[in-house]
GROMACS .gro file of C-alpha atoms in nm:
model
  346
    1MET     CA    1   0.000   0.000   0.000
    2PHE     CA    2   0.433   0.430  -0.068
    3SER     CA    3   0.917   0.766  -0.087
    4THR     CA    4   1.129   0.785   0.206
    5ILE     CA    5   1.067   1.141   0.322
    6ASN     CA    6   0.844   1.218   0.618
    7ARG     CA    7   0.504   1.291   0.471
    8ARG     CA    8   0.270   1.256   0.763
    9ALA     CA    9   0.177   1.625   0.754
   10ALA     CA   10   0.157   1.619   0.377
   11ALA     CA   11  -0.079   1.321   0.380
   12GLY     CA   12  -0.374   1.522   0.508
   13LEU     CA   13  -0.311   1.797   0.255
   14LEU     CA   14  -0.291   1.551  -0.031
   15LEU     CA   15  -0.611   1.382   0.075
   16THR     CA   16  -0.791   1.715   0.104
   17LEU     CA   17  -0.675   1.859  -0.226
   18GLY     CA   18  -0.680   1.535  -0.424
   19LEU     CA   19  -0.319   1.585  -0.536
   20THR     CA   20  -0.240   1.215  -0.519
   21THR     CA   21  -0.434   1.149  -0.840
   22THR     CA   22  -0.197   1.002  -1.096
   23ALA     CA   23  -0.420   0.963  -1.400
   24CYS     CA   24  -0.738   1.099  -1.550
   25SER     CA   25  -1.044   0.882  -1.582
   26THR     CA   26  -1.099   0.748  -1.932
   27GLY     CA   27  -1.290   0.434  -2.024
   28GLN     CA   28  -1.273   0.308  -1.668
   29GLU     CA   29  -1.590   0.488  -1.572
   30SER     CA   30  -1.793   0.281  -1.820
   31ALA     CA   31  -1.611  -0.039  -1.721
   32SER     CA   32  -1.732  -0.001  -1.364
   33GLY     CA   33  -2.075   0.126  -1.456
   34ALA     CA   34  -2.005   0.464  -1.298
   35ALA     CA   35  -2.089   0.654  -1.617
   36SER     CA   36  -2.458   0.565  -1.574
   37VAL     CA   37  -2.470   0.669  -1.209
   38ALA     CA   38  -2.660   0.992  -1.147
   39PRO     CA   39  -2.547   1.227  -0.869
   40ALA     CA   40  -2.715   1.132  -0.542
   41SER     CA   41  -2.974   1.352  -0.380
   42GLY     CA   42  -3.020   1.365  -0.004
   43LYS     CA   43  -2.793   1.184   0.238
   44ILE     CA   44  -2.535   0.960   0.074
   45SER     CA   45  -2.495   0.595   0.176
   46ILE     CA   46  -2.173   0.405   0.102
   47THR     CA   47  -2.081   0.043   0.170
   48TYR     CA   48  -1.714  -0.047   0.221
   49LEU     CA   49  -1.646  -0.418   0.169
   50GLN     CA   50  -1.302  -0.533   0.286
   51LYS     CA   51  -1.114  -0.859   0.267
   52GLN     CA   52  -0.930  -0.954   0.588
   53GLY     CA   53  -1.110  -0.685   0.785
   54ASP     CA   54  -0.948  -0.799   1.111
   55GLN     CA   55  -0.597  -0.736   0.976
   56GLU     CA   56  -0.429  -0.431   1.129
   57TYR     CA   57  -0.394  -0.248   0.799
   58PHE     CA   58  -0.761  -0.290   0.710
   59ILE     CA   59  -0.871  -0.194   1.061
   60GLY     CA   60  -0.687   0.133   1.005
   61GLU     CA   61  -0.842   0.167   0.661
   62ALA     CA   62  -1.191   0.127   0.806
   63ALA     CA   63  -1.112   0.384   1.077
   64GLY     CA   64  -0.997   0.635   0.815
   65ALA     CA   65  -1.308   0.571   0.607
   66LYS     CA   66  -1.539   0.618   0.907
   67ALA     CA   67  -1.368   0.941   1.009
   68LYS     CA   68  -1.400   1.085   0.659
   69ALA     CA   69  -1.762   0.969   0.635
   70ALA     CA   70  -1.844   1.144   0.962
   71GLU     CA   71  -1.676   1.460   0.837
   72LEU     CA   72  -1.879   1.454   0.514
   73GLY     CA   73  -2.208   1.348   0.673
   74ILE     CA   74  -2.220   1.011   0.495
   75ASP     CA   75  -2.387   0.692   0.614
   76LEU     CA   76  -2.107   0.433   0.592
   77LYS     CA   77  -2.132   0.061   0.648
   78VAL     CA   78  -1.811  -0.144   0.669
   79VAL     CA   79  -1.831  -0.519   0.604
   80ASN     CA   80  -1.554  -0.772   0.666
   81LEU     CA   81  -1.543  -1.028   0.384
   82GLY     CA   82  -1.259  -1.220   0.543
   83ASN     CA   83  -1.102  -1.438   0.277
   84ASP     CA   84  -1.437  -1.560   0.147
   85ALA     CA   85  -1.466  -1.486  -0.224
   86ASN     CA   86  -1.810  -1.652  -0.229
   87LYS     CA   87  -1.936  -1.397   0.022
   88THR     CA   88  -1.835  -1.102  -0.194
   89VAL     CA   89  -2.113  -1.093  -0.452
   90GLY     CA   90  -2.375  -1.166  -0.187
   91GLU     CA   91  -2.261  -0.866   0.016
   92VAL     CA   92  -2.269  -0.644  -0.292
   93GLN     CA   93  -2.624  -0.760  -0.357
   94SER     CA   94  -2.714  -0.698   0.008
   95ALA     CA   95  -2.573  -0.345  -0.010
   96ILE     CA   96  -2.781  -0.280  -0.322
   97ALA     CA   97  -3.093  -0.412  -0.148
   98GLN     CA   98  -3.024  -0.169   0.136
   99LYS     CA   99  -3.022   0.119  -0.115
  100THR     CA  100  -2.654   0.203  -0.094
  101ASN     CA  101  -2.543   0.473  -0.339
  102GLY     CA  102  -2.195   0.334  -0.390
  103VAL     CA  103  -1.969   0.040  -0.307
  104ILE     CA  104  -1.599   0.055  -0.226
  105ILE     CA  105  -1.444  -0.290  -0.229
  106VAL     CA  106  -1.125  -0.480  -0.152
  107VAL     CA  107  -1.189  -0.820  -0.310
  108PRO     CA  108  -1.064  -1.141  -0.142
  109ASP     CA  109  -1.007  -1.288  -0.489
  110PRO     CA  110  -0.982  -1.090  -0.816
  111ALA     CA  111  -1.163  -1.372  -0.996
  112VAL     CA  112  -1.495  -1.238  -0.864
  113GLY     CA  113  -1.424  -0.898  -1.021
  114PRO     CA  114  -1.635  -0.932  -1.337
  115GLN     CA  115  -1.939  -1.047  -1.142
  116VAL     CA  116  -1.901  -0.764  -0.890
  117VAL     CA  117  -1.871  -0.509  -1.170
  118GLN     CA  118  -2.173  -0.644  -1.355
  119THR     CA  119  -2.383  -0.654  -1.038
  120ALA     CA  120  -2.301  -0.290  -0.960
  121LYS     CA  121  -2.358  -0.186  -1.320
  122ASP     CA  122  -2.699  -0.355  -1.338
  123ALA     CA  123  -2.803  -0.174  -1.020
  124LYS     CA  124  -2.662   0.156  -1.148
  125ILE     CA  125  -2.452   0.213  -0.837
  126ALA     CA  126  -2.101   0.355  -0.831
  127LEU     CA  127  -1.813   0.113  -0.779
  128LEU     CA  128  -1.461   0.191  -0.658
  129THR     CA  129  -1.186  -0.046  -0.549
  130SER     CA  130  -0.925   0.014  -0.287
  131ASP     CA  131  -0.586  -0.156  -0.251
  132ASP     CA  132  -0.629  -0.440  -0.505
  133GLN     CA  133  -0.719  -0.405  -0.871
  134VAL     CA  134  -1.038  -0.546  -1.024
  135CYS     CA  135  -1.097  -0.615  -1.392
  136ALA     CA  136  -1.444  -0.576  -1.541
  137THR     CA  137  -1.391  -0.831  -1.816
  138GLY     CA  138  -1.179  -1.110  -1.672
  139PRO     CA  139  -1.051  -1.276  -1.354
  140ASP     CA  140  -0.688  -1.159  -1.385
  141PRO     CA  141  -0.624  -0.783  -1.359
  142ALA     CA  142  -0.270  -0.838  -1.489
  143LYS     CA  143  -0.418  -0.942  -1.825
  144CYS     CA  144  -0.681  -0.670  -1.830
  145ALA     CA  145  -0.695  -0.375  -2.067
  146LYS     CA  146  -0.644  -0.052  -1.874
  147SER     CA  147  -0.983   0.070  -1.989
  148ASP     CA  148  -1.143  -0.231  -1.817
  149LEU     CA  149  -0.980  -0.181  -1.477
  150VAL     CA  150  -1.212  -0.040  -1.212
  151PRO     CA  151  -1.092   0.293  -1.060
  152ARG     CA  152  -0.866   0.223  -0.762
  153ILE     CA  153  -0.746   0.401  -0.449
  154GLY     CA  154  -0.435   0.262  -0.283
  155PHE     CA  155  -0.062   0.265  -0.316
  156SER     CA  156   0.176   0.241  -0.608
  157GLY     CA  157   0.304  -0.115  -0.620
  158ALA     CA  158   0.606  -0.013  -0.826
  159GLN     CA  159   0.701   0.265  -0.585
  160MET     CA  160   0.647   0.050  -0.277
  161GLY     CA  161   0.844  -0.244  -0.407
  162GLY     CA  162   1.121  -0.014  -0.525
  163GLU     CA  163   1.159   0.135  -0.178
  164VAL     CA  164   1.166  -0.212  -0.020
  165GLY     CA  165   1.431  -0.341  -0.261
  166LYS     CA  166   1.641  -0.028  -0.220
  167ARG     CA  167   1.640  -0.056   0.161
  168ALA     CA  168   1.712  -0.430   0.148
  169ALA     CA  169   2.016  -0.355  -0.069
  170GLU     CA  170   2.136  -0.092   0.178
  171GLU     CA  171   2.108  -0.340   0.466
  172PHE     CA  172   2.287  -0.608   0.261
  173LYS     CA  173   2.578  -0.375   0.188
  174LYS     CA  174   2.595  -0.259   0.548
  175ALA     CA  175   2.618  -0.621   0.666
  176GLY     CA  176   2.899  -0.696   0.419
  177TRP     CA  177   2.755  -1.031   0.312
  178ASN     CA  178   2.888  -1.247   0.030
  179PRO     CA  179   2.632  -1.287  -0.253
  180ALA     CA  180   2.739  -1.649  -0.303
  181ASP     CA  181   2.610  -1.766   0.036
  182THR     CA  182   2.307  -1.537   0.046
  183ARG     CA  183   1.957  -1.601  -0.086
  184ILE     CA  184   1.657  -1.374  -0.137
  185ILE     CA  185   1.310  -1.495  -0.045
  186SER     CA  186   1.033  -1.319  -0.237
  187ALA     CA  187   0.704  -1.424  -0.077
  188TRP     CA  188   0.357  -1.334  -0.203
  189LYS     CA  189   0.017  -1.462  -0.314
  190GLN     CA  190   0.091  -1.499  -0.678
  191ASP     CA  191  -0.256  -1.441  -0.820
  192VAL     CA  192  -0.280  -1.092  -0.667
  193THR     CA  193  -0.164  -0.841  -0.928
  194VAL     CA  194  -0.054  -0.566  -0.690
  195CYS     CA  195   0.158  -0.818  -0.501
  196GLY     CA  196   0.337  -0.917  -0.819
  197ASP     CA  197   0.400  -0.549  -0.896
  198ARG     CA  198   0.555  -0.493  -0.555
  199VAL     CA  199   0.779  -0.798  -0.566
  200LYS     CA  200   0.900  -0.729  -0.920
  201ALA     CA  201   0.988  -0.371  -0.828
  202ALA     CA  202   1.174  -0.491  -0.517
  203LYS     CA  203   1.379  -0.732  -0.725
  204ASP     CA  204   1.460  -0.465  -0.984
  205ALA     CA  205   1.567  -0.208  -0.724
  206PHE     CA  206   1.780  -0.458  -0.531
  207ASN     CA  207   1.949  -0.594  -0.843
  208THR     CA  208   2.033  -0.242  -0.956
  209ALA     CA  209   2.234  -0.194  -0.637
  210VAL     CA  210   2.357  -0.551  -0.571
  211THR     CA  211   2.447  -0.827  -0.816
  212GLY     CA  212   2.491  -1.200  -0.782
  213VAL     CA  213   2.233  -1.284  -0.515
  214GLN     CA  214   2.003  -1.569  -0.613
  215ASN     CA  215   1.628  -1.516  -0.566
  216ILE     CA  216   1.379  -1.782  -0.455
  217ASP     CA  217   1.011  -1.715  -0.526
  218VAL     CA  218   0.781  -1.851  -0.255
  219ALA     CA  219   0.407  -1.875  -0.318
  220THR     CA  220   0.202  -1.798  -0.005
  221ASP     CA  221  -0.150  -1.704   0.097
  222ASN     CA  222  -0.030  -1.363   0.225
  223THR     CA  223  -0.073  -1.464   0.591
  224PRO     CA  224   0.204  -1.492   0.854
  225THR     CA  225   0.140  -1.861   0.919
  226GLY     CA  226   0.113  -1.942   0.550
  227ALA     CA  227   0.439  -1.763   0.476
  228GLN     CA  228   0.608  -1.922   0.777
  229ASP     CA  229   0.520  -2.274   0.662
  230LYS     CA  230   0.635  -2.217   0.304
  231VAL     CA  231   0.956  -2.039   0.403
  232ALA     CA  232   1.038  -2.311   0.657
  233ALA     CA  233   1.031  -2.566   0.374
  234THR     CA  234   1.248  -2.337   0.161
  235VAL     CA  235   1.508  -2.305   0.438
  236THR     CA  236   1.519  -2.683   0.479
  237ALA     CA  237   1.584  -2.722   0.108
  238ASN     CA  238   1.870  -2.466   0.119
  239ALA     CA  239   2.067  -2.578   0.421
  240GLY     CA  240   2.399  -2.427   0.305
  241VAL     CA  241   2.277  -2.068   0.292
  242LYS     CA  242   2.425  -1.839   0.559
  243HIS     CA  243   2.240  -1.512   0.500
  244TRP     CA  244   1.884  -1.438   0.397
  245VAL     CA  245   1.709  -1.135   0.245
  246VAL     CA  246   1.331  -1.142   0.287
  247TRP     CA  247   1.062  -0.928   0.126
  248GLY     CA  248   0.709  -0.985   0.006
  249CYS     CA  249   0.369  -0.841  -0.068
  250ASN     CA  250   0.304  -0.731   0.291
  251ASP     CA  251   0.425  -0.741   0.650
  252GLU     CA  252   0.258  -1.080   0.693
  253ASN     CA  253   0.486  -1.247   0.439
  254VAL     CA  254   0.802  -1.092   0.581
  255GLN     CA  255   0.715  -1.158   0.943
  256GLY     CA  256   0.627  -1.517   0.859
  257GLY     CA  257   0.953  -1.556   0.670
  258VAL     CA  258   1.164  -1.399   0.944
  259THR     CA  259   0.996  -1.618   1.207
  260ALA     CA  260   1.061  -1.933   1.003
  261LEU     CA  261   1.427  -1.843   0.962
  262GLN     CA  262   1.476  -1.763   1.329
  263ASN     CA  263   1.296  -2.085   1.430
  264ALA     CA  264   1.540  -2.270   1.205
  265GLY     CA  265   1.830  -2.127   1.404
  266VAL     CA  266   1.927  -1.842   1.174
  267SER     CA  267   2.054  -1.547   1.377
  268PRO     CA  268   1.870  -1.214   1.338
  269ALA     CA  269   2.207  -1.071   1.232
  270ASP     CA  270   2.195  -1.300   0.927
  271ILE     CA  271   1.844  -1.194   0.821
  272ASP     CA  272   1.766  -0.884   0.616
  273GLY     CA  273   1.388  -0.859   0.632
  274VAL     CA  274   1.214  -0.550   0.494
  275GLY     CA  275   0.842  -0.544   0.558
  276LEU     CA  276   0.563  -0.368   0.377
  277GLY     CA  277   0.310  -0.212   0.607
  278ALA     CA  278   0.504  -0.176   0.936
  279TYR     CA  279   0.198  -0.278   1.141
  280LEU     CA  280   0.356  -0.616   1.223
  281ALA     CA  281   0.720  -0.511   1.197
  282CYS     CA  282   0.667  -0.267   1.483
  283LYS     CA  283   0.572  -0.555   1.713
  284ASP     CA  284   0.915  -0.708   1.658
  285TRP     CA  285   1.077  -0.377   1.743
  286SER     CA  286   0.861  -0.288   2.044
  287GLY     CA  287   1.012  -0.570   2.251
  288GLY     CA  288   1.361  -0.428   2.216
  289LYS     CA  289   1.510  -0.766   2.117
  290PRO     CA  290   1.724  -0.826   1.806
  291SER     CA  291   1.510  -0.905   1.505
  292GLY     CA  292   1.562  -1.008   1.145
  293MET     CA  293   1.306  -0.743   1.053
  294LYS     CA  294   1.545  -0.461   0.968
  295ALA     CA  295   1.297  -0.208   0.826
  296ALA     CA  296   0.948  -0.174   0.682
  297LEU     CA  297   0.766   0.058   0.449
  298PHE     CA  298   0.490   0.230   0.647
  299ILE     CA  299   0.162   0.223   0.459
  300ASN     CA  300  -0.119   0.395   0.646
  301GLY     CA  301  -0.453   0.232   0.581
  302LYS     CA  302  -0.631   0.534   0.732
  303ASP     CA  303  -0.515   0.748   0.441
  304VAL     CA  304  -0.648   0.501   0.184
  305GLY     CA  305  -0.984   0.463   0.356
  306ALA     CA  306  -1.029   0.839   0.383
  307LEU     CA  307  -0.927   0.902   0.022
  308ALA     CA  308  -1.157   0.627  -0.104
  309VAL     CA  309  -1.459   0.774   0.076
  310GLN     CA  310  -1.372   1.125  -0.042
  311THR     CA  311  -1.341   1.000  -0.401
  312MET     CA  312  -1.674   0.818  -0.387
  313TYR     CA  313  -1.841   1.122  -0.226
  314ASP     CA  314  -1.712   1.350  -0.501
  315ARG     CA  315  -1.855   1.113  -0.763
  316LEU     CA  316  -2.194   1.078  -0.599
  317LYS     CA  317  -2.242   1.434  -0.476
  318ASN     CA  318  -2.082   1.634  -0.754
  319GLY     CA  319  -2.064   1.396  -1.050
  320LYS     CA  320  -1.684   1.419  -1.052
  321ASP     CA  321  -1.513   1.146  -1.252
  322MET     CA  322  -1.316   0.899  -1.042
  323PRO     CA  323  -0.944   0.886  -1.124
  324ALA     CA  324  -0.802   0.572  -1.278
  325GLU     CA  325  -0.577   0.547  -0.973
  326ALA     CA  326  -0.499   0.768  -0.676
  327PHE     CA  327  -0.213   0.697  -0.438
  328ALA     CA  328  -0.158   0.767  -0.069
  329PRO     CA  329   0.194   0.848   0.065
  330THR     CA  330   0.442   0.614   0.239
  331THR     CA  331   0.760   0.634   0.446
  332MET     CA  332   1.036   0.386   0.536
  333VAL     CA  333   1.074   0.313   0.910
  334ASP     CA  334   1.288   0.096   1.132
  335ALA     CA  335   1.334   0.017   1.501
  336SER     CA  336   1.456   0.369   1.575
  337THR     CA  337   1.200   0.567   1.374
  338TRP     CA  338   0.865   0.385   1.370
  339LYS     CA  339   0.720   0.562   1.672
  340SER     CA  340   0.804   0.912   1.551
  341ALA     CA  341   0.660   0.825   1.208
  342GLY     CA  342   0.321   0.760   1.365
  343VAL     CA  343   0.297   0.384   1.321
  344SER     CA  344   0.012   0.241   1.527
  345CYS     CA  345   0.121  -0.085   1.688
  346ASN     CA  346  -0.165  -0.262   1.864
   0.00000   0.00000   0.00000
């Protein structure tokens, strides 16, 4: 969900002024059915459907959405879809039955995207995605024409991954490791497009700064336990490796990977983990003990939730076209800076 300057103060300004918009809306309005949505009269009702709603990032996202909704006088309902793709369309239909004006959604599985888009289009309600991309015409956003991608609020996967790879390279150089006995673990759920974007950018940024380190792709379910199990098997299969670099789609993958390595007897000094989110990385740092989690890119879900609600409000109230994508800011943190950066660690 992100450059390395302190932008906490700037975040509110960007959200207010809409300066994070990176592209103009083109055919994406018709792909999502938004072109046929008339401006709402009276009080606006919005439904925010989130995957993994009990995850720290999405809890923050919901809080940001609720705060913005209260500021704008919007009725907002937040629904946790968990990881249940089958529940997604049913909840969209339920929101329509309850006369919602617009749906903001983080899908558990992009394969349900076309059905979600068609359902919203048939009901003539506005549709906006946050975090993950959704394609109107197929199950895989990576293979989707840009004109068929639903407007999205979130973070730039390329920017985020680039920052992660850059910091991992800095930590590698600082440690003075030999590329020959080092391996990179890239862990992510491989059918999630934004995850692939992040990992690819991390690899590119790292390889620009450091050469000769072999990468191992590890397919996970984007949860800490899932990543831990898969990385544990990877470590067993690579017993001669002395040093490990770990990155992934989110903090869950990196924390799971770092935990697996440390459980296998790898010293924190021999692990270069760079998280993405900071909401789990901070827990490693709060105890004051050495950790293989060396840094993390702070992505603030509150900013995304607030920007998503503001974007939907502008569409429904004023008929303003939704941008193809709009991005919230990020900052890199570590054990010495996460508190001052405003990371919430519950």
